[in-house]
Coordinates of C-alpha atoms in Angstrom, one line a residue:
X74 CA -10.5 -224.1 -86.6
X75 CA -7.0 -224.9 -85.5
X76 CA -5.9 -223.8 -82.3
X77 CA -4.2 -220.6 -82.8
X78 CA -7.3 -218.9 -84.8
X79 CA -8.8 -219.9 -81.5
X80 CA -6.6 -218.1 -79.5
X81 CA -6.2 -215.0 -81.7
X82 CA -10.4 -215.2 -81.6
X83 CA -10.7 -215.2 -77.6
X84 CA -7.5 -212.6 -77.4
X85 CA -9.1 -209.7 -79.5
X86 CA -12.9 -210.1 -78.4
X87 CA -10.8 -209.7 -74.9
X88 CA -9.1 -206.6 -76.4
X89 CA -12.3 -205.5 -77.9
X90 CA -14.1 -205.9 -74.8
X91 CA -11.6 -204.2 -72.6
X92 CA -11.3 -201.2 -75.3
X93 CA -15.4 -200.9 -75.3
X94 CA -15.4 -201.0 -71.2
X95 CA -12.8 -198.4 -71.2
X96 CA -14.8 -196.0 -73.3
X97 CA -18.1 -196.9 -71.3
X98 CA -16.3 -195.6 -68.1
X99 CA -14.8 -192.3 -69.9
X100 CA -18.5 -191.7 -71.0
X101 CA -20.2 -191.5 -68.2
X102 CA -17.0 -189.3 -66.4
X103 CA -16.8 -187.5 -69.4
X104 CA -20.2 -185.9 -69.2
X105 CA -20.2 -185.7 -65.4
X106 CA -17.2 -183.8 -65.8
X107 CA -19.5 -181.1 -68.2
X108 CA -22.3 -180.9 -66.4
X109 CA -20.3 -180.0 -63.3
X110 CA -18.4 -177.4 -65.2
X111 CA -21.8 -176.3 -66.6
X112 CA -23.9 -176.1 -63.5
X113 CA -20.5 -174.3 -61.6
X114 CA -20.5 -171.1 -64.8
X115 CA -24.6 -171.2 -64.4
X116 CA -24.2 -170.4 -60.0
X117 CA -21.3 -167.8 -60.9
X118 CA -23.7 -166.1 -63.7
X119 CA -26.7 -166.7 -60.6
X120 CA -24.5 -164.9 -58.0
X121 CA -23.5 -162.2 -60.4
X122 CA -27.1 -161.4 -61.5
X123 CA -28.1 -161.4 -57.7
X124 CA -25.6 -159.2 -56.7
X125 CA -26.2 -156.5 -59.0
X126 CA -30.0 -157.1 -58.2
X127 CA -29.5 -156.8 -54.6
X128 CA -27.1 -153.5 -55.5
X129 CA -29.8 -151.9 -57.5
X130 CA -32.5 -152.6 -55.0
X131 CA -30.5 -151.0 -52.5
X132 CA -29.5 -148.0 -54.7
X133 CA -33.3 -147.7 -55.1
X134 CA -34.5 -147.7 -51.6
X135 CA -31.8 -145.1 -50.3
X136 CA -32.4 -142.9 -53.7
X137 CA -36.0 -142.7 -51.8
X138 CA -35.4 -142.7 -48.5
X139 CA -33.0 -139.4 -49.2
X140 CA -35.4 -137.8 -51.5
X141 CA -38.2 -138.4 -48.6
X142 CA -36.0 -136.8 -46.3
X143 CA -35.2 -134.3 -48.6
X144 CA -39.5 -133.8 -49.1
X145 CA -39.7 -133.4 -45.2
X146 CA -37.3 -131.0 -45.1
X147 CA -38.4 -128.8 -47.8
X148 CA -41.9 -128.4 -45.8
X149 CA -40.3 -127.9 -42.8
X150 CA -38.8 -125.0 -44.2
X151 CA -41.6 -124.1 -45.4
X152 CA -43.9 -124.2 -42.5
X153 CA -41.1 -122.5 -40.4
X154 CA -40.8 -119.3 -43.3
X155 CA -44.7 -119.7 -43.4
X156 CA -45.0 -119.2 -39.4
X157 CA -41.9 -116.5 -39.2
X158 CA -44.1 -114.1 -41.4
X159 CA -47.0 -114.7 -39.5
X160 CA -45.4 -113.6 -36.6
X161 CA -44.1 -110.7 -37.9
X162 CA -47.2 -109.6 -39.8
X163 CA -48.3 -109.9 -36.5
X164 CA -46.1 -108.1 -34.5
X165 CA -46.6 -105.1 -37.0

């Protein structure tokens, strides 16, 4: 082989090798680069699910905390109606 095949030879494995290194590094980044995009959309969907979670739970537990109330006060009522018309069947 004569001297410049030689060099063409060396000067595109060189380009070749430089071309297939570049791509090796834009790989690698490349998926980084969608698994962080992917893993940041999965927390937001995460957060969002929790929060409505954490708001129904809490519409839940006040819901029954106001219809206990609501239960005490009803035989409240009743016991004072109950204990007014004792009195005044007594009275009579």
């Amino acid at each position: 082989m004569n001297k410049l095949t030689k060099v063409s030879l060396i000067a595109s494995l060189l380009v070749g090798a430089s071309f297939s290194a570049s791509a090796d590094d834009f790989i690698p980044t490349d998926i980084t680069a969608k698994l962080e995009r992917h893993l940041a959309t999965q927390m937001q969907e995460m957060m969002v699910t929790a929060q409505q979670e954490l708001t129904l739970s809490l519409q839940a537990q006040l819901s029954e905390s106001l219809f206990d109330t609501n239960l005490k006060l009803a035989e409240t009522a009743t016991k004072s109606e109950e204990a007014s018309m004792k009195s005044a069947m007594v009275k009579e």
